[in-house]
mmCIF file of C-alpha atoms and ligand atoms in Angstrom:
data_model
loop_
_atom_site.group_PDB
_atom_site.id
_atom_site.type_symbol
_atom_site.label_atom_id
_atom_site.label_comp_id
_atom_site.label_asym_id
_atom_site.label_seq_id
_atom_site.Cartn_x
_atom_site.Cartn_y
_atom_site.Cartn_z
ATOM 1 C CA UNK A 1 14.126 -14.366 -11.761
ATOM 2 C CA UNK A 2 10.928 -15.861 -10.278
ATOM 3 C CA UNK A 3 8.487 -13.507 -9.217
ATOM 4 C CA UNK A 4 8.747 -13.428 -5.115
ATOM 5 C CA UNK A 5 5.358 -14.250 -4.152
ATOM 6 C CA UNK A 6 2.810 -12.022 -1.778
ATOM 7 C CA UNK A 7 3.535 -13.316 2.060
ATOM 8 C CA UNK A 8 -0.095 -13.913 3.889
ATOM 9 C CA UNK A 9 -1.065 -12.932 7.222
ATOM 10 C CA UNK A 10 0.034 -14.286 9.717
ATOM 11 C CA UNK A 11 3.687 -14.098 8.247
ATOM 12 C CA UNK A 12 5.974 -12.092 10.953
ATOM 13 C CA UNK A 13 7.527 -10.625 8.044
ATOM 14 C CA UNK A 14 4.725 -8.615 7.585
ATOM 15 C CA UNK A 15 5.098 -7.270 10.954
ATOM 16 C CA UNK A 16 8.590 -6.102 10.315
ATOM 17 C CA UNK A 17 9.043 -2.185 9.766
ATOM 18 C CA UNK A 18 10.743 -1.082 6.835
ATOM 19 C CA UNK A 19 14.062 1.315 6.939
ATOM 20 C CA UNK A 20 14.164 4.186 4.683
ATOM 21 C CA UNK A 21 15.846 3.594 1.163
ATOM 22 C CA UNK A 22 18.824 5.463 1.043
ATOM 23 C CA UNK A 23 19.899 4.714 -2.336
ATOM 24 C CA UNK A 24 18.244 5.910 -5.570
ATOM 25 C CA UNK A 25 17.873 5.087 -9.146
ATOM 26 C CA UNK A 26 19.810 1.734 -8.748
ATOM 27 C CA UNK A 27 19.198 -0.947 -11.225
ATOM 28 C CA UNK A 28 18.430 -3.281 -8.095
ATOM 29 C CA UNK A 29 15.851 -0.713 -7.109
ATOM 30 C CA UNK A 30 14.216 0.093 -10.411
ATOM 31 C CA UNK A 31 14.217 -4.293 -10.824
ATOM 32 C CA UNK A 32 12.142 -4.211 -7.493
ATOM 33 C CA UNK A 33 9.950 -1.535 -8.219
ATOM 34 C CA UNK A 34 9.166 -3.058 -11.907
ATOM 35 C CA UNK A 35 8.541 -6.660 -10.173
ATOM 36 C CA UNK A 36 6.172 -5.500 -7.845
ATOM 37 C CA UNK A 37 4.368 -3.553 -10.629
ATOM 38 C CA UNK A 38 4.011 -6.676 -12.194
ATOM 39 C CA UNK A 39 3.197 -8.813 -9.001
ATOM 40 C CA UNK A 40 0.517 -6.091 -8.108
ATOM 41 C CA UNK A 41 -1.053 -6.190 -11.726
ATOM 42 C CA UNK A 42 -1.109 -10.012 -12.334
ATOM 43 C CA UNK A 43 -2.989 -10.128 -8.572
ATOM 44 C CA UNK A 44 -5.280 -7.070 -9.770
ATOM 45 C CA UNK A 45 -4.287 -4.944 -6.894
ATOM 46 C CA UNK A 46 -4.435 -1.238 -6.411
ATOM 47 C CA UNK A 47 -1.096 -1.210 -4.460
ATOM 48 C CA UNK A 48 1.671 -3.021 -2.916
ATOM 49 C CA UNK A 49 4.216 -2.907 -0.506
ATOM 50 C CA UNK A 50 7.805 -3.957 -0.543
ATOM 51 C CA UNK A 51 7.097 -5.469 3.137
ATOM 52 C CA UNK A 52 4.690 -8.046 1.719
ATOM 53 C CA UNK A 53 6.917 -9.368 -1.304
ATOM 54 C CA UNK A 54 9.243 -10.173 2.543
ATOM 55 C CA UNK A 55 11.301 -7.025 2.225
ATOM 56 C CA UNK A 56 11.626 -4.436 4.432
ATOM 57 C CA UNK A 57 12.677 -1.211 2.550
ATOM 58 C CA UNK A 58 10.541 1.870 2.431
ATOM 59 C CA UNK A 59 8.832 1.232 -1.150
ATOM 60 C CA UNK A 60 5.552 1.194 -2.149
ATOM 61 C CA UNK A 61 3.014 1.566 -5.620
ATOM 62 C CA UNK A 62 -0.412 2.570 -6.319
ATOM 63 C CA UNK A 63 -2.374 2.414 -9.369
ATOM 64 C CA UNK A 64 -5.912 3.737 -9.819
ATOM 65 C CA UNK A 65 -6.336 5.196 -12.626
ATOM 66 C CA UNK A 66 -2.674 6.506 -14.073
ATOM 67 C CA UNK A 67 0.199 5.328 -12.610
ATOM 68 C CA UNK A 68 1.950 3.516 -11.099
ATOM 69 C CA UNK A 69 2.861 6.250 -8.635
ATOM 70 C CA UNK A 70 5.955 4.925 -6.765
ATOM 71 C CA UNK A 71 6.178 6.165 -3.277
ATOM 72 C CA UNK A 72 9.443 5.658 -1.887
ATOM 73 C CA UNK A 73 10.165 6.780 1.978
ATOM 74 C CA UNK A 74 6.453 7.757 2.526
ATOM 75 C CA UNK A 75 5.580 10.387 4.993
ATOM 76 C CA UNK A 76 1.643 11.556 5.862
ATOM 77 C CA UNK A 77 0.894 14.771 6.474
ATOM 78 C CA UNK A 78 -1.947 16.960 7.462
ATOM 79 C CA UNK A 79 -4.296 14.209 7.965
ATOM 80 C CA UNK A 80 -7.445 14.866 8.791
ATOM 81 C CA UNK A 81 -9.436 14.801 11.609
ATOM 82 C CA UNK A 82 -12.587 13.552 9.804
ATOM 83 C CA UNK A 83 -12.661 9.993 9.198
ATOM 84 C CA UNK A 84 -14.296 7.904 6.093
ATOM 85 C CA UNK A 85 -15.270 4.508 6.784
ATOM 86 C CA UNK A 86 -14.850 2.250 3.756
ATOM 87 C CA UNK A 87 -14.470 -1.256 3.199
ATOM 88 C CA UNK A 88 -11.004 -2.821 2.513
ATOM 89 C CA UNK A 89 -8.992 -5.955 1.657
ATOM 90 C CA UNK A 90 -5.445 -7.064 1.485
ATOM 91 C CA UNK A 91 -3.317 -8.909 -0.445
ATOM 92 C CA UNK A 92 -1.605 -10.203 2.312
ATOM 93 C CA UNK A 93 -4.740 -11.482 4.005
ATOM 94 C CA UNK A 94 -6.747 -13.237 1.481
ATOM 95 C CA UNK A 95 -10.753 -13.743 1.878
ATOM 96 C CA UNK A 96 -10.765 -11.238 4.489
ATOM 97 C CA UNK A 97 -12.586 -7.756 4.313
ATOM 98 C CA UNK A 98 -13.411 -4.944 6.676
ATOM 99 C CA UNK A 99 -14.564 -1.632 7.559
ATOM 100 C CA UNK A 100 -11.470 0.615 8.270
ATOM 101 C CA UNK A 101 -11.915 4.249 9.532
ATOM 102 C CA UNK A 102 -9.389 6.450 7.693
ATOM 103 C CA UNK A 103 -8.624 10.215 7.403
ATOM 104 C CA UNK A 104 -10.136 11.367 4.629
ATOM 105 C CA UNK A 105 -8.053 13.598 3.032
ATOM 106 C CA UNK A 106 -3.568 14.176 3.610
ATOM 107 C CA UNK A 107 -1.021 15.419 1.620
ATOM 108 C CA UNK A 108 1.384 13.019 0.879
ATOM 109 C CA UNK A 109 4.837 13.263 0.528
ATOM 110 C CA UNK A 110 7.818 10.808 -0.824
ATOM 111 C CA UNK A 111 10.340 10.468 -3.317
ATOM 112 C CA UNK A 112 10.474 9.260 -6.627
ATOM 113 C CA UNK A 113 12.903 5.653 -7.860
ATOM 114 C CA UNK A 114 15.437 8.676 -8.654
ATOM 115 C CA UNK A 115 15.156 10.347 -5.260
ATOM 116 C CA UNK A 116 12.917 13.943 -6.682
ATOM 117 C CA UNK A 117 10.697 14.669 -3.633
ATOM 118 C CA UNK A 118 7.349 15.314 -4.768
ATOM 119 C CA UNK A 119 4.382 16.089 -2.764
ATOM 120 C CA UNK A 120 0.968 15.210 -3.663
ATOM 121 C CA UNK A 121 -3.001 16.466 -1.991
ATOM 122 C CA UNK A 122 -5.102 12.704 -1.888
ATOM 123 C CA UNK A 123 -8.907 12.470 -1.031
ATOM 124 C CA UNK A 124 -11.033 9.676 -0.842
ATOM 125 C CA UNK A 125 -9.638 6.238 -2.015
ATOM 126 C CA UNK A 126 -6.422 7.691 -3.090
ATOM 127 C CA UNK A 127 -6.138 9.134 0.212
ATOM 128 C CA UNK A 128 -6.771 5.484 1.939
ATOM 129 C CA UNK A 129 -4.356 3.558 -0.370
ATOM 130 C CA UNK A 130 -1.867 5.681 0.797
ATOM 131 C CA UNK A 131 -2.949 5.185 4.569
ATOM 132 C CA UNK A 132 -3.327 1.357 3.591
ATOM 133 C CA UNK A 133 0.509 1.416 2.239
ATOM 134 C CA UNK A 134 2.275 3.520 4.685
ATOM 135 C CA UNK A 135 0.901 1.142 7.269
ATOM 136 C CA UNK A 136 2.351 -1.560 5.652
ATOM 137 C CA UNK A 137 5.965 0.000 5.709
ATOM 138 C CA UNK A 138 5.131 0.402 9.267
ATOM 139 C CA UNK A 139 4.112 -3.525 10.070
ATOM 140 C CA UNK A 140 0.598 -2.870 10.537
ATOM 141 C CA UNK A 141 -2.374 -4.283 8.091
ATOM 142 C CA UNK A 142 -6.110 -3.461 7.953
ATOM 143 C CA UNK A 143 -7.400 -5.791 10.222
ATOM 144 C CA UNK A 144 -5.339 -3.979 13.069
ATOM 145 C CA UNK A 145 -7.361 -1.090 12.930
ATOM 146 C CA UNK A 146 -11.092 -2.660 11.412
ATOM 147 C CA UNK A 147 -13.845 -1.960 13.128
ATOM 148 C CA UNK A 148 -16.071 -4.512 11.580
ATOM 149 C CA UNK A 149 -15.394 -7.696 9.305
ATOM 150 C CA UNK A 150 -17.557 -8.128 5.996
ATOM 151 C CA UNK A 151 -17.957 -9.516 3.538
ATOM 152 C CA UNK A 152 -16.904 -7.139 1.275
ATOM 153 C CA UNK A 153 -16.607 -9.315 -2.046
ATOM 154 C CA UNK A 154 -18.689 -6.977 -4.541
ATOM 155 C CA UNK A 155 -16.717 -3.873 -3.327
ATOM 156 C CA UNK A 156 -13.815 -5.820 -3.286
ATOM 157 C CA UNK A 157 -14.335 -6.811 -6.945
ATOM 158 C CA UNK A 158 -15.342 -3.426 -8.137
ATOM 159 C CA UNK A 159 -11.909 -2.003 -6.396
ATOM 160 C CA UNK A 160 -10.281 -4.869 -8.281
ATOM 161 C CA UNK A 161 -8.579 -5.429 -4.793
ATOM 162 C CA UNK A 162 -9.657 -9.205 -6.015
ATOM 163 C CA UNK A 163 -10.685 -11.148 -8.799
HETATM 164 ZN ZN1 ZN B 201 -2.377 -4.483 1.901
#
């Protein structure tokens, strides 16, 4: 099958929230979650969501530096109060960068493709993936809540949220 390709901003489908998976370890599920591995990688993104391949299921990856972690059915916890500001980008809204206030540190929690909850403590970027993700599954993208546009190509680049 063709790889579905990344919808831009200002797609509506983008705005749609996702409903919670409710079945695991499918082979339609595990094809999903390997084609947006693949989507993500060949665009040199640190994480996707299911909303911007147009689909609105509660699904998610991130990839720093092991992975990819597959979030299914996201939930934030414990964010807190004190707020990083750090420059992001999208690949839903290409040639556009900004400064985003996020918590800086949650514990995540979400399922794995076979439906194993698993919680996990995230700081710093990992901690604003997440936040950048779970919006996402919520219809909401990074320029909602920037407080400043830049430029943002070199941190962009060293991110790899671009090429
Ligand atoms: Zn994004």
């Amino acid at each position: 099958m063709k790889p579905r390709p990344v919808l831009q901003h200002p797609n509506e489908l983008l705005r749609v929230p996702a409903l919670p998976v409710k079945e695991y370890g499918t082979a339609a599920l595990r094809a999903l979650v390997a084609e947006m591995v693949e989507t993500m990688r060949r665009l040199n993104g640190i994480g996707l969501a299911a909303t911007q391949l147009g689909i609105a299921q509660q699904i998610a990856i991130i990839e720093l530096k092991d992975g990819p972690l597959v979030l299914i059915n996201p939930t934030i916890h414990k964010p807190s109060r004190k707020l990083e500001t750090d420059e992001e980008g999208c690949l839903s809204v290409s040639g556009i960068f900004g400064e985003v206030p996020r918590s800086a540190s949650l514990t995540l929690k979400a399922k794995d493709i076979d439906g194993h909850a698993y919680e996990a403590k995230a700081q710093g970027l990992f901690a604003r993936v997440i936040q950048h993700e779970v919006d996402h599954l919520h219809g909401k993208l990074f320029i909602d809540r920037c407080t400043k546009l830049t430029t943002g190509l070199e941190k962009a680049r060293r991110l790899g949220l671009i090429t």
